């Protein structure tokens, strides 16, 4: 009885990653609207792939001493995006890792071009109703502090969709388990790397 228990405890519930994933030579960068789960899914994906994880909003906070929302509010969108682009360029250098970007980072044409050339971009997408519910849990989103958050998210979704559609991989994320989204990304990465 003890032996069976010990054997079961040693088994990993996540399937092994393929040889193609083990040969990953570029960062995996998650893009998409705020609230879609880039940071949460990114942490789990990094663990699943055995890679380091970095959140660009946290890196902005570390570099500036202010939250990303505070930097955005203090300096405006143009200066924020310029700084964010320079930060993202530094993050994709060096070791292969999983990176979660801010919701608008990939919308900047120069950032998008850089990421598509030097990383594998994964667009996490979710219905606006789910994004509204998730972002409503905390008041940390500068763009949602004024007006109707659902209307703002709907507008952002429509405006940003053409940019997000340029990502290498598109993954739908709903209200299901994060592990399911992670496994969908792993399968899509295997397919993408296999075609490259």
Tab-separated table of C-alpha atoms in Angstrom:
chain	number	residue	atom	x	y	z
A	1	UNK	CA	0.000	0.000	0.000
A	2	UNK	CA	2.785	2.427	0.881
A	3	UNK	CA	4.601	1.593	-2.361
A	4	UNK	CA	1.554	2.320	-4.515
A	5	UNK	CA	1.080	5.626	-2.727
A	6	UNK	CA	4.733	6.553	-3.212
A	7	UNK	CA	4.593	5.660	-6.921
A	8	UNK	CA	1.486	7.767	-7.409
A	9	UNK	CA	3.112	10.695	-5.634
A	10	UNK	CA	6.104	10.529	-7.991
A	11	UNK	CA	3.999	10.734	-11.141
A	12	UNK	CA	3.774	14.113	-12.806
A	13	UNK	CA	0.248	15.034	-13.847
A	14	UNK	CA	1.445	17.343	-16.657
A	15	UNK	CA	2.428	15.577	-19.866
A	16	UNK	CA	6.083	15.907	-20.810
A	17	UNK	CA	7.043	18.644	-23.237
A	18	UNK	CA	8.023	17.582	-26.725
A	19	UNK	CA	11.531	17.673	-28.120
A	20	UNK	CA	10.552	20.685	-30.237
A	21	UNK	CA	9.600	22.662	-27.114
A	22	UNK	CA	12.908	21.691	-25.525
A	23	UNK	CA	14.632	23.319	-28.531
A	24	UNK	CA	12.826	26.627	-27.983
A	25	UNK	CA	15.354	29.332	-28.876
A	26	UNK	CA	13.290	32.501	-28.506
A	27	UNK	CA	11.175	34.029	-25.765
A	28	UNK	CA	7.450	33.315	-25.682
A	29	UNK	CA	5.594	36.619	-25.322
A	30	UNK	CA	1.955	36.777	-24.236
A	31	UNK	CA	-0.073	39.667	-25.648
A	32	UNK	CA	-3.726	40.644	-25.337
A	33	UNK	CA	-6.155	42.917	-23.555
A	34	UNK	CA	-5.967	43.670	-19.857
A	35	UNK	CA	-7.659	41.029	-17.737
A	36	UNK	CA	-7.133	38.194	-20.204
A	37	UNK	CA	-4.749	36.438	-17.803
A	38	UNK	CA	-1.334	37.068	-19.362
A	39	UNK	CA	0.448	37.238	-15.996
A	40	UNK	CA	-1.320	34.305	-14.348
A	41	UNK	CA	-1.139	32.087	-17.419
A	42	UNK	CA	2.407	33.263	-18.109
A	43	UNK	CA	3.642	32.146	-14.687
A	44	UNK	CA	2.050	28.733	-15.138
A	45	UNK	CA	3.312	28.401	-18.698
A	46	UNK	CA	6.857	29.258	-17.626
A	47	UNK	CA	6.701	26.629	-14.888
A	48	UNK	CA	5.289	24.086	-17.331
A	49	UNK	CA	8.108	24.776	-19.817
A	50	UNK	CA	10.823	25.048	-17.157
A	51	UNK	CA	11.600	28.652	-18.128
A	52	UNK	CA	11.934	31.897	-16.179
A	53	UNK	CA	8.970	34.288	-16.192
A	54	UNK	CA	8.863	38.072	-16.272
A	55	UNK	CA	5.905	40.445	-16.280
A	56	UNK	CA	6.654	43.683	-18.141
A	57	UNK	CA	4.360	45.715	-15.853
A	58	UNK	CA	6.296	44.438	-12.818
A	59	UNK	CA	9.563	45.259	-14.588
A	60	UNK	CA	8.268	48.808	-15.192
A	61	UNK	CA	7.489	49.087	-11.478
A	62	UNK	CA	10.942	47.787	-10.545
A	63	UNK	CA	12.632	50.264	-12.900
A	64	UNK	CA	10.548	53.339	-12.060
A	65	UNK	CA	9.393	52.821	-8.495
A	66	UNK	CA	5.787	53.375	-9.640
A	67	UNK	CA	3.115	50.946	-10.787
A	68	UNK	CA	2.557	50.752	-14.547
A	69	UNK	CA	-0.804	52.511	-14.037
A	70	UNK	CA	0.893	55.375	-12.134
A	71	UNK	CA	3.554	55.790	-14.834
A	72	UNK	CA	0.806	55.815	-17.475
A	73	UNK	CA	-1.189	58.461	-15.567
A	74	UNK	CA	1.852	60.643	-14.732
A	75	UNK	CA	3.516	60.718	-18.135
A	76	UNK	CA	0.741	59.920	-20.604
A	77	UNK	CA	0.371	57.117	-23.102
A	78	UNK	CA	3.028	58.249	-25.622
A	79	UNK	CA	5.860	58.412	-23.058
A	80	UNK	CA	4.628	55.251	-21.365
A	81	UNK	CA	4.649	53.287	-24.655
A	82	UNK	CA	8.113	54.586	-25.546
A	83	UNK	CA	9.531	53.421	-22.212
A	84	UNK	CA	7.621	50.163	-22.432
A	85	UNK	CA	9.084	49.475	-25.901
A	86	UNK	CA	12.643	49.991	-24.637
A	87	UNK	CA	11.971	47.740	-21.647
A	88	UNK	CA	10.460	44.977	-23.805
A	89	UNK	CA	13.510	45.161	-26.114
A	90	UNK	CA	15.732	44.478	-23.087
A	91	UNK	CA	13.498	41.663	-21.805
A	92	UNK	CA	13.703	39.659	-25.024
A	93	UNK	CA	17.513	39.687	-24.921
A	94	UNK	CA	19.450	36.926	-23.234
A	95	UNK	CA	17.918	33.770	-21.843
A	96	UNK	CA	14.791	32.213	-23.294
A	97	UNK	CA	11.838	33.019	-21.044
A	98	UNK	CA	8.097	33.616	-20.931
A	99	UNK	CA	7.132	37.295	-20.922
A	100	UNK	CA	3.715	38.791	-20.158
A	101	UNK	CA	3.293	42.248	-21.675
A	102	UNK	CA	0.930	45.056	-20.801
A	103	UNK	CA	-2.299	45.166	-22.788
A	104	UNK	CA	-1.205	47.966	-25.112
A	105	UNK	CA	2.450	47.042	-25.634
A	106	UNK	CA	1.837	44.949	-28.743
A	107	UNK	CA	-0.375	47.628	-30.284
A	108	UNK	CA	2.687	49.862	-30.732
A	109	UNK	CA	3.862	49.084	-34.288
A	110	UNK	CA	7.579	49.173	-33.450
A	111	UNK	CA	7.146	46.928	-30.399
A	112	UNK	CA	4.988	44.519	-32.409
A	113	UNK	CA	7.560	44.310	-35.212
A	114	UNK	CA	10.377	43.693	-32.723
A	115	UNK	CA	8.448	40.969	-30.906
A	116	UNK	CA	7.334	39.221	-34.100
A	117	UNK	CA	10.930	39.161	-35.365
A	118	UNK	CA	12.646	37.997	-32.178
A	119	UNK	CA	10.060	36.104	-30.138
A	120	UNK	CA	7.069	33.819	-30.486
A	121	UNK	CA	3.991	35.939	-29.824
A	122	UNK	CA	0.867	34.391	-28.326
A	123	UNK	CA	-2.377	36.378	-28.375
A	124	UNK	CA	-4.566	35.451	-25.412
A	125	UNK	CA	-8.118	36.410	-26.290
A	126	UNK	CA	-11.313	36.382	-24.206
A	127	UNK	CA	-14.860	37.745	-24.473
A	128	UNK	CA	-15.326	41.300	-23.203
A	129	UNK	CA	-17.832	40.155	-20.545
A	130	UNK	CA	-15.163	37.958	-18.941
A	131	UNK	CA	-12.568	40.753	-19.167
A	132	UNK	CA	-14.991	43.199	-17.537
A	133	UNK	CA	-15.622	40.826	-14.641
A	134	UNK	CA	-11.923	40.108	-14.112
A	135	UNK	CA	-10.728	43.711	-14.325
A	136	UNK	CA	-13.507	44.832	-11.987
A	137	UNK	CA	-11.985	42.896	-9.093
A	138	UNK	CA	-9.228	45.502	-8.557
A	139	UNK	CA	-8.903	49.193	-9.344
A	140	UNK	CA	-5.446	48.956	-10.911
A	141	UNK	CA	-6.264	49.702	-14.563
A	142	UNK	CA	-5.713	53.369	-15.432
A	143	UNK	CA	-7.801	53.185	-18.596
A	144	UNK	CA	-10.817	51.772	-16.740
A	145	UNK	CA	-10.996	54.323	-13.944
A	146	UNK	CA	-13.136	56.772	-15.930
A	147	UNK	CA	-16.427	55.947	-17.595
A	148	UNK	CA	-17.990	52.544	-18.212
A	149	UNK	CA	-15.336	49.784	-18.011
A	150	UNK	CA	-17.247	47.412	-20.323
A	151	UNK	CA	-17.647	50.113	-22.972
A	152	UNK	CA	-13.939	50.955	-22.677
A	153	UNK	CA	-12.930	47.301	-23.023
A	154	UNK	CA	-15.253	46.848	-25.997
A	155	UNK	CA	-13.698	49.863	-27.716
A	156	UNK	CA	-10.144	48.695	-26.927
A	157	UNK	CA	-10.968	45.210	-28.201
A	158	UNK	CA	-12.217	46.591	-31.511
A	159	UNK	CA	-9.283	48.988	-31.887
A	160	UNK	CA	-6.568	46.513	-30.942
A	161	UNK	CA	-7.862	43.374	-32.668
A	162	UNK	CA	-6.055	44.080	-35.977
A	163	UNK	CA	-2.734	44.389	-34.138
A	164	UNK	CA	-3.312	41.311	-31.964
A	165	UNK	CA	-4.203	39.310	-35.090
A	166	UNK	CA	-0.558	39.657	-36.183
A	167	UNK	CA	0.592	37.419	-33.306
A	168	UNK	CA	2.041	34.060	-34.310
A	169	UNK	CA	-0.436	32.107	-32.175
A	170	UNK	CA	-4.052	32.875	-31.159
A	171	UNK	CA	-5.472	31.194	-28.027
A	172	UNK	CA	-9.025	31.689	-26.763
A	173	UNK	CA	-9.242	31.981	-22.985
A	174	UNK	CA	-12.595	31.885	-21.298
A	175	UNK	CA	-13.701	31.273	-17.761
A	176	UNK	CA	-12.171	27.780	-17.674
A	177	UNK	CA	-9.113	26.593	-15.784
A	178	UNK	CA	-5.779	28.290	-16.404
A	179	UNK	CA	-4.124	24.888	-16.821
A	180	UNK	CA	-6.319	24.257	-19.884
A	181	UNK	CA	-5.141	27.529	-21.425
A	182	UNK	CA	-1.530	26.598	-20.646
A	183	UNK	CA	-1.932	23.202	-22.325
A	184	UNK	CA	-3.525	24.868	-25.370
A	185	UNK	CA	-0.501	27.173	-25.607
A	186	UNK	CA	1.939	24.252	-25.264
A	187	UNK	CA	0.194	22.359	-28.096
A	188	UNK	CA	0.127	25.490	-30.276
A	189	UNK	CA	3.829	26.117	-29.597
A	190	UNK	CA	4.651	22.545	-30.584
A	191	UNK	CA	2.755	23.016	-33.855
A	192	UNK	CA	4.336	26.399	-34.517
A	193	UNK	CA	7.895	25.229	-33.799
A	194	UNK	CA	7.300	22.094	-35.873
A	195	UNK	CA	6.354	24.276	-38.879
A	196	UNK	CA	9.300	26.679	-38.419
